[in-house]
XYZ file of C-alpha atoms in Angstrom:
470
model
C -28.920 62.491 -17.055
C -25.243 62.310 -15.964
C -22.647 63.639 -18.262
C -20.448 61.031 -19.983
C -16.727 60.848 -19.235
C -14.395 62.298 -21.887
C -11.105 60.903 -20.391
C -9.380 58.344 -22.404
C -8.963 54.830 -20.793
C -5.161 55.012 -20.627
C -5.448 58.017 -18.200
C -7.231 55.754 -15.737
C -4.770 52.868 -15.884
C -2.126 52.017 -13.196
C 1.418 52.422 -14.578
C 2.364 49.143 -12.823
C -0.361 46.709 -13.713
C -1.629 48.590 -16.852
C -5.258 48.042 -15.666
C -7.957 50.387 -14.412
C -7.016 51.794 -10.954
C -8.147 49.649 -8.093
C -8.097 51.499 -4.612
C -5.787 54.194 -6.158
C -3.258 56.080 -3.965
C -1.208 59.145 -4.844
C 2.355 60.263 -3.933
C 3.590 63.747 -3.369
C 5.285 63.440 -6.700
C 1.685 63.442 -8.285
C 1.966 59.972 -9.532
C -0.889 57.501 -8.819
C -0.985 53.709 -8.529
C -3.150 50.870 -7.329
C -2.469 50.507 -3.536
C -1.635 46.839 -3.792
C 0.592 47.404 -6.985
C 2.642 50.163 -5.194
C 2.928 48.089 -1.931
C 4.061 44.952 -3.882
C 6.599 47.102 -5.822
C 8.080 48.416 -2.621
C 8.297 44.935 -1.082
C 10.489 43.845 -3.882
C 12.943 46.637 -3.323
C 15.209 47.850 -0.572
C 14.047 51.440 -0.767
C 10.489 52.963 -1.279
C 10.670 54.884 -4.537
C 8.139 56.074 -7.107
C 8.100 53.519 -9.953
C 8.005 56.469 -12.614
C 10.232 59.228 -11.272
C 12.286 57.291 -8.772
C 11.715 59.722 -5.934
C 12.156 58.185 -2.527
C 9.409 58.084 0.081
C 8.742 56.760 3.587
C 6.478 53.785 4.113
C 3.501 55.926 4.871
C 3.794 58.478 2.025
C 0.951 57.036 -0.130
C -2.425 58.644 0.313
C -5.901 57.528 -0.892
C -6.902 59.270 -4.214
C -10.704 59.421 -3.727
C -11.321 61.580 -6.807
C -9.443 59.144 -9.010
C -11.272 56.275 -7.523
C -14.719 57.889 -8.297
C -13.560 58.554 -11.885
C -12.667 54.864 -12.319
C -15.853 53.575 -10.953
C -17.854 55.879 -13.193
C -15.864 54.827 -16.179
C -16.346 51.124 -15.389
C -20.032 51.672 -14.943
C -20.289 53.494 -18.177
C -18.453 50.808 -20.052
C -20.688 48.133 -18.667
C -23.745 50.034 -19.834
C -22.388 50.389 -23.317
C -21.684 46.577 -23.443
C -25.223 45.754 -22.202
C -26.622 48.181 -24.794
C -24.620 46.637 -27.621
C -25.886 43.241 -26.658
C -29.510 44.299 -26.568
C -29.230 45.985 -29.980
C -27.547 43.042 -31.400
C -30.388 40.777 -30.524
C -32.543 42.193 -33.319
C -30.953 40.422 -36.204
C -32.022 41.449 -39.722
C -31.501 39.747 -43.193
C -28.172 40.641 -44.689
C -29.712 40.627 -48.217
C -32.927 42.432 -47.701
C -32.639 44.323 -44.385
C -35.897 42.688 -43.077
C -36.259 40.955 -39.727
C -35.641 37.283 -39.750
C -39.105 35.917 -38.765
C -39.100 32.785 -40.741
C -37.174 29.554 -40.821
C -36.425 27.485 -44.031
C -36.912 23.958 -43.259
C -34.918 22.738 -46.336
C -31.842 24.989 -45.875
C -32.134 24.955 -42.053
C -31.572 28.733 -41.926
C -33.601 31.732 -40.884
C -35.162 33.940 -43.535
C -37.176 37.128 -44.055
C -40.537 37.513 -45.791
C -38.570 38.602 -48.927
C -36.427 35.479 -48.887
C -39.599 33.331 -48.811
C -40.694 34.636 -52.318
C -37.169 34.584 -53.781
C -36.045 31.977 -56.382
C -33.340 30.814 -53.895
C -36.143 29.391 -51.781
C -38.533 28.299 -54.419
C -40.863 25.421 -53.240
C -39.234 25.509 -49.924
C -41.221 25.096 -46.727
C -41.169 27.634 -44.000
C -42.248 27.911 -40.424
C -42.130 30.652 -37.744
C -38.721 31.180 -36.227
C -40.093 30.648 -32.740
C -41.620 27.154 -33.737
C -38.259 26.046 -35.208
C -36.415 27.422 -32.056
C -38.943 25.383 -29.854
C -38.124 22.161 -31.978
C -34.459 22.740 -31.806
C -34.589 23.532 -28.021
C -36.540 20.288 -27.476
C -33.912 18.393 -29.305
C -31.021 20.070 -27.554
C -32.761 19.419 -24.209
C -32.575 15.704 -24.933
C -28.895 16.058 -25.656
C -28.470 18.182 -22.529
C -30.186 15.467 -20.520
C -27.724 12.875 -21.805
C -24.931 15.176 -20.854
C -26.348 15.754 -17.451
C -26.695 12.054 -16.914
C -23.044 11.645 -18.016
C -22.055 14.312 -15.625
C -23.718 12.367 -12.753
C -21.841 9.284 -13.831
C -18.544 11.152 -13.850
C -19.373 12.807 -10.454
C -20.138 9.401 -9.012
C -16.928 7.853 -10.383
C -14.871 10.856 -9.155
C -16.446 10.365 -5.717
C -15.375 6.747 -5.933
C -11.881 7.701 -6.918
C -11.745 10.213 -4.107
C -12.727 7.488 -1.595
C -10.331 5.046 -3.273
C -7.449 7.616 -2.915
C -8.364 7.977 0.746
C -8.520 4.118 1.090
C -5.140 3.771 -0.673
C -3.450 5.967 1.994
C -5.214 4.160 4.798
C -4.101 0.858 3.376
C -0.565 1.968 3.001
C -0.421 3.235 6.560
C -1.970 0.081 8.006
C 0.159 -2.122 5.894
C 3.310 -0.264 6.853
C 2.298 -0.583 10.536
C 1.933 -4.411 10.095
C 5.242 -4.624 8.334
C 6.906 -2.756 11.246
C 5.174 -5.100 13.810
C 6.252 -8.233 11.865
C 9.908 -7.040 11.583
C 9.865 -5.977 15.207
C 8.901 -9.664 16.120
C 11.819 -10.877 13.959
C 14.236 -8.360 15.418
C 13.154 -9.482 18.870
C 13.743 -13.147 17.946
C 17.252 -12.384 16.446
C 18.159 -10.327 19.405
C 17.158 -13.114 21.854
C 19.019 -15.583 19.698
C 22.111 -13.248 19.689
C 21.832 -12.938 23.455
C 21.568 -16.655 23.967
C 24.550 -17.473 21.665
C 26.790 -14.784 23.044
C 25.896 -15.923 26.650
C 26.919 -19.540 25.670
C 30.159 -18.302 24.244
C 30.902 -16.229 27.338
C 30.093 -19.260 29.568
C 32.431 -21.431 27.614
C 35.091 -18.704 27.656
C 34.798 -18.495 31.496
C 34.793 -22.205 32.103
C 37.806 -22.814 29.939
C 39.554 -19.880 31.325
C 39.004 -21.204 34.827
C 40.480 -24.584 33.724
C 43.522 -23.002 32.258
C 44.047 -20.965 35.467
C 43.869 -24.143 37.507
C 46.428 -25.756 35.211
C 48.633 -22.643 35.350
C 48.522 -22.744 39.194
C 49.288 -26.360 39.315
C 52.318 -25.810 36.805
C 53.489 -23.009 39.075
C 53.519 -25.197 42.081
C 55.478 -27.889 40.285
C 57.916 -25.402 38.868
C 58.390 -23.887 42.290
C 59.094 -27.322 43.811
C 61.417 -28.283 41.129
C 63.306 -24.930 41.401
C 63.803 -25.545 45.197
C 65.180 -29.049 44.668
C 67.468 -27.823 41.741
C 68.794 -24.964 44.049
C 69.457 -27.475 46.894
C 71.348 -29.811 44.644
C 73.331 -26.919 43.150
C 74.388 -25.917 46.609
C 75.413 -29.515 47.473
C 77.445 -29.672 44.239
C 79.480 -26.662 45.273
C 80.193 -28.064 48.877
C 83.314 -30.018 49.967
C 83.798 -33.387 48.484
C 83.717 -35.236 51.764
C 80.468 -33.673 52.785
C 79.050 -34.323 49.295
C 80.001 -37.896 49.375
C 78.455 -38.437 52.732
C 75.186 -36.850 51.644
C 75.106 -38.022 48.085
C 72.746 -40.972 48.588
C 70.196 -38.883 50.451
C 70.306 -36.076 47.880
C 69.879 -38.520 45.058
C 66.857 -40.284 46.669
C 65.358 -36.813 47.378
C 66.024 -35.700 43.672
C 64.407 -38.853 42.380
C 61.401 -38.553 44.663
C 60.820 -34.874 43.641
C 60.982 -35.603 39.922
C 57.388 -35.436 38.582
C 56.049 -36.988 35.458
C 55.793 -34.821 32.341
C 52.822 -32.551 32.360
C 49.950 -33.460 30.027
C 48.781 -30.948 27.581
C 45.155 -29.906 27.924
C 42.977 -31.144 25.087
C 39.796 -29.184 24.021
C 41.003 -26.204 25.860
C 40.241 -23.679 23.035
C 36.822 -22.182 22.292
C 34.725 -24.347 19.898
C 34.484 -21.591 17.385
C 32.958 -23.832 14.754
C 29.964 -24.591 17.094
C 29.130 -20.845 17.207
C 29.915 -19.793 13.640
C 29.327 -22.932 11.693
C 26.238 -22.377 9.442
C 25.138 -19.647 11.906
C 22.510 -18.132 9.667
C 21.136 -21.557 8.681
C 20.910 -22.631 12.363
C 19.126 -19.410 13.219
C 16.803 -19.831 10.261
C 16.160 -23.412 11.235
C 15.183 -22.386 14.738
C 13.019 -19.531 13.275
C 10.400 -22.288 12.378
C 9.134 -21.829 15.953
C 7.810 -18.347 15.144
C 7.281 -18.582 11.430
C 4.202 -19.979 9.736
C 3.375 -20.516 6.107
C -0.250 -20.332 4.834
C -0.769 -21.541 1.368
C -3.592 -19.193 0.603
C -3.738 -15.477 1.660
C -7.041 -13.656 1.509
C -7.254 -10.654 -0.751
C -8.681 -7.577 1.093
C -9.404 -5.909 -2.171
C -12.021 -8.463 -2.989
C -13.661 -8.996 0.370
C -17.446 -8.124 0.712
C -17.970 -5.053 2.797
C -19.765 -7.102 5.525
C -16.715 -9.337 6.077
C -13.624 -8.408 8.155
C -10.213 -10.058 7.494
C -7.758 -10.683 10.284
C -4.506 -8.682 10.323
C -2.540 -11.656 8.957
C -5.125 -12.106 6.091
C -5.882 -15.854 6.865
C -9.262 -15.608 8.662
C -12.563 -13.745 8.200
C -15.641 -13.026 10.307
C -19.002 -11.345 9.719
C -19.517 -7.680 10.725
C -22.841 -5.941 11.170
C -21.262 -2.588 10.369
C -20.498 -1.546 6.799
C -16.962 0.010 6.551
C -16.282 2.639 3.966
C -14.691 0.679 1.307
C -14.176 1.787 -2.288
C -16.301 0.220 -4.875
C -13.422 -1.235 -6.900
C -14.235 -3.669 -9.697
C -12.562 -6.650 -7.841
C -14.678 -6.457 -4.844
C -17.724 -8.726 -4.133
C -20.926 -6.660 -3.619
C -23.658 -9.339 -3.904
C -22.098 -12.524 -2.423
C -20.386 -12.294 0.999
C -17.240 -13.848 -0.354
C -13.585 -13.235 -0.668
C -10.897 -14.540 -2.985
C -7.371 -15.731 -2.513
C -4.758 -13.171 -3.357
C -3.003 -15.545 -5.891
C -4.466 -17.394 -8.743
C -3.233 -20.809 -10.110
C -2.767 -21.643 -13.784
C -0.294 -24.629 -13.352
C 0.989 -27.090 -10.871
C -0.580 -28.800 -7.976
C -1.827 -26.887 -4.769
C -3.513 -27.856 -1.498
C -5.049 -25.767 1.329
C -7.130 -26.604 4.465
C -9.983 -24.410 5.398
C -11.458 -24.467 9.020
C -15.209 -23.874 8.757
C -16.071 -24.951 12.315
C -19.674 -25.332 13.255
C -20.952 -22.817 10.708
C -24.077 -23.967 8.950
C -23.577 -21.625 5.872
C -20.373 -21.778 4.054
C -18.919 -22.425 0.484
C -15.379 -23.352 -0.374
C -13.945 -23.737 -3.867
C -12.278 -22.007 -6.846
C -13.517 -19.508 -9.409
C -12.226 -18.130 -12.702
C -14.226 -14.938 -12.914
C -16.128 -12.883 -10.400
C -17.601 -9.318 -10.517
C -18.456 -8.294 -14.052
C -18.455 -11.777 -15.629
C -21.347 -13.136 -17.291
C -22.997 -16.484 -16.566
C -21.611 -17.891 -19.779
C -18.023 -16.980 -18.876
C -17.960 -17.390 -15.175
C -16.473 -20.665 -13.880
C -16.819 -22.013 -10.342
C -16.341 -25.276 -8.624
C -17.207 -25.562 -4.935
C -18.645 -27.446 -1.979
C -21.467 -25.858 -0.099
C -23.168 -26.248 3.322
C -26.587 -24.584 3.185
C -28.029 -24.988 6.690
C -26.906 -28.697 6.851
C -27.616 -29.484 3.256
C -24.262 -30.387 1.628
C -23.731 -30.197 -2.149
C -21.019 -30.008 -4.732
C -21.700 -27.370 -7.340
C -20.072 -26.135 -10.555
C -20.734 -23.545 -13.235
C -21.852 -26.301 -15.720
C -25.034 -26.588 -13.529
C -23.619 -29.784 -11.931
C -24.958 -30.285 -8.449
C -24.178 -33.468 -6.561
C -25.817 -33.975 -3.139
C -23.474 -35.035 -0.444
C -24.252 -37.165 2.571
C -25.957 -35.162 5.374
C -24.123 -37.326 7.957
C -21.010 -35.406 6.937
C -20.465 -32.459 9.112
C -16.818 -31.620 8.343
C -15.193 -28.814 10.355
C -12.235 -28.804 8.058
C -12.222 -28.815 4.406
C -9.155 -29.777 2.376
C -8.992 -28.480 -1.232
C -6.469 -30.128 -3.630
C -5.950 -28.796 -7.150
C -4.066 -30.459 -9.959
C -4.462 -27.926 -12.707
C -2.763 -29.796 -15.539
C -4.654 -33.050 -14.840
C -7.966 -31.064 -14.420
C -8.729 -32.457 -10.985
C -10.195 -30.515 -8.135
C -10.787 -32.672 -4.951
C -12.468 -31.867 -1.614
C -11.988 -33.976 1.472
C -12.358 -33.987 5.269
C -8.750 -34.257 6.627
C -9.865 -34.832 10.221
C -11.943 -37.922 9.485
C -9.908 -38.815 6.269
C -13.088 -38.654 4.178
C -13.418 -37.907 0.565
C -16.106 -35.502 -0.262
C -16.203 -34.902 -3.957
C -13.853 -34.586 -7.080
C -14.474 -32.459 -10.125
C -12.745 -33.163 -13.416
C -12.518 -30.312 -15.960
C -10.039 -29.073 -18.528
C -8.990 -25.840 -16.991
C -7.917 -23.015 -19.310
C -8.061 -19.928 -17.088
C -6.438 -18.836 -13.756
C -8.308 -20.320 -10.746
C -8.662 -18.299 -7.578
C -9.520 -19.866 -4.207
C -12.927 -18.537 -3.223
C -14.509 -18.519 0.248
C -17.947 -17.619 1.393
C -18.889 -17.825 5.192
C -19.519 -15.785 8.274
C -16.339 -17.042 9.833
C -13.577 -19.373 8.548
C -9.773 -19.621 8.736
C -7.113 -20.858 6.382
C -4.946 -23.183 8.324
C -1.192 -22.781 8.224
C 1.106 -25.673 7.076
C 4.004 -27.107 8.974
C 7.292 -25.383 8.018
C 10.459 -27.560 7.900
C 13.972 -26.853 6.745
C 15.516 -29.724 4.697
C 19.131 -29.971 3.545
C 19.510 -31.924 0.317
C 22.865 -33.583 -0.078
C 24.406 -34.793 -3.345
C 24.649 -38.567 -3.481
């Protein structure tokens, strides 16, 4: 049998980390340290010195202390054996009162007992069973609790997995949305740049045209001034001549002066830049013209509710069916049974209208709902018009089902909601045909709801109107 170590534990501890040496090294000053502790100590200082005696060393002065390493390993092994032995000895539990082994279990007190306890007055008329039987019963009971906890763990793991996917989807959504925003603003910037170029070009053209006009006017004035200057100079010369000569040529000079006298020059009207035309209501005029590129859609589809087999367009106004199943998080708002999608905004007041293009699809549903995933049949409210392979019906949550004429094959559905008056009407705007009107006292928010393999929300005409005070 190997001899036991007699060294105290503090003699096997590193002075730096105060723990049992790990990969010990020794310096020439006879002090030992963990190799990692010494290197970390030196990295934090400008010079390599012993942490204890402060003697300085070169970087390669530390050497492996194999003897100390063996002592530390032996010490750790011995300590581990002691701990295992103590645990083994502690498993044999005895009664604290009688010193006998606890082989029985009191069913009344729910405590282990020895054979002496069984006959004591403290346990008079108590029922006992072997400890192993009681342990088996408790283990069985605890296993049922453990099973519940394991099921809970599975639920939490599943929810965590969903949260992980949701977190990834959030980043993907943010990146895609940012890209779309940049593209939209790029189009707006391009429109504004073109408008700026056109308006500045018109300003420059007017500047050049009116500058040419003024240059021609200036040249004309210069010629008139030159002619008048020559005539004035000639007359001044005649006036300085001898009287007899002046008298003889007076009549001719006078006629020439009268012939050369021009009419007064006219001032040029409208010669200045029409600044008001370029700056007057500039932002409004640009906004007014922006109607050519801007569209307004009364209902925007909510991508957080769309069924995984439906794909929305980038502008969120149309959908189409997809055979592939994208990796979308199972958020509570998303449809998972019906291939549907909701509008992003609900209505709880006012009047609203939107047109839906269903085309030649033979399977679609258009309407409004109050509740969706998670709602019970008693709380869910819906009012809609359906086309089920050519069979047209108006349906509601109150089990109201009204057949509509099969001759109707609308390719567009107009939905008109008057929330306060409790009216929801469906019509065909192309043929100007009324389909059905529901009357109900609405008390909850209504969300537009759509179900189809392909449809599109039609944009409305945008107009800029100026209201003037009477």
